[in-house]
Amino acid sequence: MQTHEIARRFTQYFTDAGHTRVPSASLILDDPTLLFVNAGMVQFKPYFLGEAPPPYPRATSIQKCVRTGDIDEVGKTTRHNTFFQMAGNFSFGDYFKAGAIEHAWKLVTGPQSEGGYGFDPDRIWVTVYLDDNEAAELWRSIAGIPAERIQRRSGKDNYWDMGVPGPGGPCSEIYFDRGPEHGAEGGPVVDEDRYLEIWNLVFMQDVRGERSPKDGHPPIGELPNKNIDTGMGVERVAYLLQGVENVYETDLVRPVIARAEEFSGRRYGADHGDDVRFRVIADHARSGVMIIGDGVTPSNEGRGYVLRRLLRRIVRASRLLGVQEPVLNSYAEVVRDAMAPSYPQLVTDFERISAVVRAEEEAFLATLTAGSRIFDLAVAETKTGGATQLAGDKAFQLHDTYGFPIDLTLEMAAEAGLTVDEQGFCALMAEQRARAKADAAARKTGHADAQAYRAVLDAGGGTEFLGYRDLAAEARIVGLIADGAGVPAADAGSAVEVVLDRTPFYAEGGGQQADTGVIRGDGFAIAVSDVQSPVTGLIVHRGTVREGEATVGSVVQAEVDPSRRAAISRSHSATHLVHAGMRRHLGDAAAQAGSLNAPGRLRFDFTSPGGAVPASVLSEVEDEVNAVLTNDYEVRAFVTSQDEARRLGALALFGEKYGDAVRVVEIGDYSRELCGGTHVRRSGQLGLVKLLSEASIGSGVRRVEALVGLDAFRFLAREHVLVSQLAEQFKARPEELPERIGGIVERLRVAERELEKVRAEAVLASAASLADRAEDVNGIALVAVAAPEGLSSNDLRALASDIRGRLGARPGVVALFSADGDKVSFVVATTAAARDRGLAAGRLVPAFAPAVGGRGGGKPDLAQGGGSDPSGVAAAIDALRGAVAAA
């Protein structure tokens, strides 16, 4: 019975029994206790907790689930999955134990011809909670299960609660006896591999206190309404009904393994180590696609980190199977095709899913190539020194320099027979975080002790900001700071931080870059290159004394660079307009998540749960923003209370802290935000806004970059010249260029495919001549040559296999090397007669791989690998010849 049919029958049975069909919730729910939905009851928690009245008395669902606690066990056993489907039926104060047991029994043992699963009743075992006599009696009276197949277990196994005070209750689990060939007699309490759990019925009847009945503590009361929560593992039922050995061989999972077999040339079931890798690929591919489908993207924390770890484990498992080319998108296609009947959104959203896996694999392959060399050296040094633990600083170097997650280092070290000094690694990570935090503070404070700023603040009060209305103002120096300490004077050439009692200079903040300019006094001048506010209320001007000597107490003229200020103000106003445009077209979810307002350009970050913004939307936003410029709206700024600003609909931005009085910036009726930055007086002063690009910068966050004013005009002028040149080259009107260029690109692709076909045929055509030129080494026909450069691993395997076939019944070894820049790939193939003489391809690789700075492996008939030193091919061939001669 196919998996989709198993799910369909479950849903059909329970809807026929009066249950409301509820679609699977997303894997991502607003639940701070969960990274991912891990059980069918999660979306119903408010009803079980009494936080909301249930809209129906009984429900059924097939829920997508991800559990990540057993990632390291995936593939090693045949039972662990990260992604699975949980079929469940739920009763909210309706039926209870008898109803749940009766429904489960009818569906599990009902004839397949009548919509059931058709399990043999005599092979069903159940477990109940230690003192749940009622459940035990119901299994006997309703299902007729004899007492010897009803086993009692403690709360560790057969009591359920949410891990916090609240509802809970005893469980009853249904097991299927797979037969004596799978383990010992005695039921689930003896062997849970032979007796496989397929369904858990939770009788939610208790109120648990601070301590759980799972640990032997009695409940503190009874629920006013008794509820039912069940969960049937769809994949487990599938592998029992499909007659396979484990979940990896079921109809929705095995196709991924089949694709991995195609890539690797190896066969599932032939080698335990390979089987573990095949299972990792199959499980993680499903999990990765389903997680991405629900909106998660790879990152270095939270859900994004789990996803990144899953995808990177796939890539590495594929590498260990000998696959060098990118694989993730191909595996994702298999998952899409297998799962689409139940989850059609995987088809409609596959372009985004594909883009995510491609980008992640590309990034990781670069990491893996560089980091693996360093890791191998570290392992060799560790073993040479007689140690069994990889040093913490080595693990930190792999993480900090090469982007190796510590999980990957731990996994690779274990495969090499080593442990890792995790405590040392964590200590170095903590030091790095502390340095980063100090550096971030230093960039704002100029490495000065904050005490020096506070001393100035205490002595002279805060700095009055005049920059909203003035670009030049008279002021007085109230403090000079050099090398982190207050000084009375600073002479020519000195780097100094200047504090004024009042200033027109804008300190960097709210995404707006700082002003630059000059501070002039009697006989001295200070060039200001940066302005910061290291402590609240104080504005600090960083610069260099160009001439004379500056002294505390001097009266000065502070002058902002007007052209830079105007350009930055245009960018800041443009950012407000882009933000408003995005929200109008994408909805309120498109909230600002960061910005940079620089002279002539802006960068605007915003949340986008729906993924990439279509080009059509970007074009519409750009048109709308420029229409605002054409309308030349007044830009008005005013201070009001937070409540009034909220009533007016002013947007408060991410991560900002506001006092009781806030500054609101309005651009006509189009935009209204809380903002402390500087802006133009009328929208027409922006001139032009040109959106350049839109891209992802993290999980659920997108970035738009744009040019403003003269920079935008210059960009368009360059674009116009470029288009004119292309039109001249192609003898076409500008509007015809996309079609004309597209046609040429397509013809080039066709030509490239034809060339690839010709090249592949040419490569295979050389097989006969290479086989004819085989040298005799101690009775072994040896073909060891450098093949044409740039051959893919697939081409090398095909050529090696063809040559081996032409050697016939002779003992023969074929080794081909192909250089590609500073890398070299190799393949070794052996005939059956050679293997009879002890020449296994996988065992020959270590004899010559070091000569090309590489490694590899495989099975006795075919092995492959790669190295980083193409100049060593000749030496590698000599080393192989010696190994063959010694056989």
XYZ file of C-alpha atoms in Angstrom, residues 193-483:
291
model
C 12.891 -3.489 16.909
C 10.940 -6.677 16.491
C 7.805 -5.183 18.044
C 7.435 -1.892 16.235
C 5.279 0.912 17.647
C 2.875 2.308 15.050
C 0.292 4.284 17.029
C 0.150 6.101 20.373
C -3.184 6.881 22.041
C -3.028 9.577 24.727
C -5.907 9.673 27.204
C -5.687 13.281 28.358
C -7.477 13.235 31.718
C -5.132 14.689 34.359
C -3.746 18.007 35.542
C -0.058 17.612 36.336
C 1.749 19.796 38.831
C 5.331 21.049 38.927
C 6.521 17.424 38.942
C 5.433 14.975 36.293
C 3.737 11.590 36.615
C 6.364 10.484 34.068
C 8.731 10.553 37.062
C 6.316 8.878 39.446
C 4.650 11.997 40.898
C 0.831 11.794 41.014
C -1.289 14.307 39.101
C -2.801 17.140 41.155
C -6.298 16.892 39.690
C -8.566 15.849 36.840
C -9.454 17.788 33.719
C -13.085 18.927 33.508
C -13.191 17.601 29.953
C -11.346 14.437 29.007
C -9.618 14.625 25.626
C -8.069 12.252 23.120
C -4.817 12.900 21.255
C -3.415 10.150 19.043
C -0.528 9.866 16.659
C 0.083 7.174 14.029
C 3.432 7.142 12.260
C 2.583 7.130 8.558
C 6.087 6.097 7.478
C 6.218 3.215 9.960
C 2.891 1.858 8.786
C 4.123 2.246 5.209
C 7.193 0.092 5.634
C 5.188 -2.625 7.345
C 2.504 -2.663 4.666
C 5.016 -2.402 1.831
C 7.008 -5.394 3.055
C 10.343 -3.575 3.233
C 12.898 -3.626 6.009
C 12.784 0.001 7.139
C 11.386 3.473 6.459
C 14.219 4.293 4.049
C 12.978 1.673 1.615
C 9.404 2.939 1.408
C 7.973 4.419 -1.766
C 8.490 8.090 -0.829
C 12.050 7.725 0.486
C 13.695 5.025 -1.634
C 13.674 7.189 -4.812
C 16.167 9.587 -3.193
C 18.478 6.656 -2.466
C 18.052 5.538 -6.077
C 19.178 8.962 -7.281
C 22.185 8.813 -4.953
C 23.024 5.391 -6.395
C 22.961 6.898 -9.888
C 25.331 9.659 -8.843
C 27.749 7.461 -6.934
C 27.768 4.244 -8.926
C 27.422 2.379 -5.626
C 24.523 0.196 -4.528
C 22.414 0.435 -1.416
C 22.652 -2.754 0.624
C 26.183 -3.642 -0.429
C 28.140 -1.919 2.346
C 26.997 -0.799 5.818
C 29.045 2.390 5.778
C 27.618 3.382 2.416
C 24.112 2.456 3.559
C 24.363 4.927 6.442
C 25.284 7.660 3.955
C 22.465 6.747 1.598
C 19.986 6.952 4.481
C 21.342 10.306 5.653
C 20.883 11.675 2.148
C 17.349 10.335 1.807
C 16.143 11.483 5.211
C 17.760 14.914 5.179
C 16.708 15.642 1.597
C 13.059 15.196 2.566
C 13.452 17.238 5.736
C 15.369 20.004 3.984
C 12.846 20.425 1.172
C 9.875 20.416 3.549
C 11.517 22.929 5.900
C 12.464 25.275 3.052
C 8.968 24.870 1.660
C 7.623 26.321 4.905
C 9.793 29.420 4.632
C 13.048 28.666 6.461
C 16.372 29.568 4.840
C 19.851 28.439 5.942
C 21.522 30.601 8.573
C 23.806 30.301 11.564
C 21.175 30.184 14.280
C 17.865 28.619 15.230
C 15.836 26.872 12.555
C 18.140 28.163 9.841
C 21.109 26.469 11.495
C 19.281 23.141 11.727
C 18.420 23.416 8.029
C 22.007 24.324 7.129
C 23.278 21.344 9.093
C 20.875 18.962 7.331
C 21.809 20.209 3.857
C 25.528 20.129 4.542
C 25.330 16.589 5.917
C 23.762 15.568 2.581
C 26.614 17.117 0.621
C 29.255 15.523 2.780
C 27.578 12.093 2.697
C 27.507 12.362 -1.084
C 31.204 13.228 -1.140
C 31.945 10.176 0.994
C 30.075 8.120 -1.622
C 32.478 9.501 -4.221
C 30.169 12.121 -5.733
C 31.988 15.352 -6.538
C 29.365 17.267 -8.513
C 26.497 19.315 -6.996
C 23.631 17.101 -5.845
C 21.164 19.000 -3.665
C 18.923 20.301 -6.420
C 18.622 16.870 -7.989
C 17.672 15.287 -4.657
C 15.180 18.108 -4.102
C 13.546 17.325 -7.449
C 13.061 13.702 -6.385
C 11.512 14.786 -3.078
C 9.232 17.218 -4.891
C 7.972 14.550 -7.271
C 7.446 12.000 -4.492
C 5.713 14.309 -2.018
C 3.716 16.522 -4.423
C 0.495 14.437 -4.352
C 0.115 15.324 -0.673
C 1.913 18.682 -0.737
C 1.281 20.359 -4.123
C 2.843 23.622 -2.928
C 6.248 21.950 -3.350
C 5.668 22.154 -7.102
C 4.426 25.733 -7.207
C 7.203 26.918 -4.868
C 10.001 24.775 -6.248
C 11.842 27.623 -7.957
C 12.485 29.211 -4.566
C 13.343 25.870 -2.943
C 15.769 25.136 -5.771
C 17.443 28.541 -5.426
C 17.958 28.019 -1.696
C 19.569 24.570 -2.016
C 21.765 25.614 -4.935
C 23.125 28.619 -3.066
C 23.752 26.652 0.112
C 25.548 23.847 -1.721
C 27.740 26.269 -3.651
C 28.775 27.995 -0.425
C 29.422 24.746 1.398
C 31.451 23.133 -1.379
C 33.885 26.042 -1.211
C 34.030 25.628 2.567
C 34.452 21.865 2.359
C 37.269 21.974 -0.180
C 39.374 24.451 1.783
C 38.534 23.194 5.257
C 38.997 19.485 4.532
C 42.672 20.001 3.718
C 43.241 21.796 6.997
C 41.242 19.180 8.871
C 43.263 16.318 7.353
C 46.520 18.028 8.349
C 45.236 18.584 11.873
C 44.214 14.916 12.172
C 47.589 13.756 10.878
C 49.443 16.012 13.344
C 47.251 14.813 16.204
C 47.816 11.139 15.446
C 51.536 11.621 14.799
C 51.830 13.131 18.259
C 50.090 10.117 19.758
C 47.036 12.111 20.852
C 43.427 11.023 20.497
C 41.814 14.451 20.819
C 41.774 17.234 18.243
C 42.832 20.456 19.927
C 40.237 23.142 20.590
C 42.269 25.751 18.694
C 42.239 23.533 15.587
C 38.463 23.189 15.763
C 38.211 26.954 16.265
C 40.449 27.627 13.254
C 38.218 25.417 11.100
C 35.168 27.321 12.309
C 36.592 30.842 12.246
C 38.677 30.694 9.077
C 37.014 28.037 6.959
C 33.386 28.159 8.124
C 33.294 24.562 9.416
C 30.412 24.156 11.887
C 31.594 22.483 15.072
C 29.048 19.701 14.435
C 30.835 18.839 11.190
C 34.233 18.840 12.896
C 32.902 16.534 15.627
C 31.451 14.176 13.029
C 34.596 14.051 10.887
C 36.818 13.641 13.925
C 34.730 10.688 15.126
C 35.104 9.062 11.709
C 38.867 9.531 12.053
C 38.837 7.911 15.501
C 39.368 11.163 17.425
C 37.460 13.273 19.903
C 37.472 17.086 19.954
C 38.358 19.411 22.801
C 34.925 21.026 22.842
C 35.641 22.918 26.056
C 38.679 24.567 24.486
C 36.687 25.376 21.362
C 33.893 26.971 23.402
C 36.394 29.049 25.383
C 37.906 30.449 22.178
C 34.442 31.163 20.804
C 33.593 33.073 23.978
C 36.800 35.099 23.660
C 35.966 35.933 20.047
C 32.463 37.110 20.976
C 33.910 39.282 23.732
C 36.426 40.815 21.311
C 33.723 41.424 18.721
C 31.579 43.138 21.324
C 34.513 45.272 22.455
C 35.436 46.134 18.864
C 31.871 47.178 18.103
C 31.909 49.446 21.122
C 35.344 50.756 20.144
C 34.114 51.790 16.700
C 31.611 54.022 18.438
C 33.932 55.269 21.174
C 37.213 55.560 19.296
C 38.760 53.137 21.826
C 38.397 55.791 24.500
C 37.373 54.862 27.988
C 33.684 55.687 28.369
C 34.681 57.376 31.626
C 36.387 60.126 29.627
C 33.105 60.882 27.838
C 31.111 60.816 31.049
C 33.564 63.240 32.627
C 32.940 65.709 29.796
C 29.193 65.148 30.033
C 29.188 65.707 33.806
C 31.322 68.843 33.539
C 29.669 70.601 30.628
C 26.297 68.953 30.121
C 25.099 67.421 26.892
C 25.497 68.580 23.294
C 22.645 70.499 21.700
C 21.966 69.320 18.154
C 21.267 72.158 15.700
C 21.542 70.193 12.477
C 17.844 70.075 11.602
C 17.925 73.770 10.749
C 21.607 74.795 10.554
C 24.667 73.529 8.690
C 27.013 75.974 10.401
C 26.951 77.325 13.930
C 29.075 78.992 16.548
C 29.969 76.729 19.443
C 32.436 76.200 22.266
C 34.820 73.279 22.810
C 33.879 71.658 26.145
C 36.144 68.641 25.837
C 39.096 67.176 23.903
C 39.917 63.476 24.065
C 43.094 61.873 22.714
C 44.292 58.310 23.195
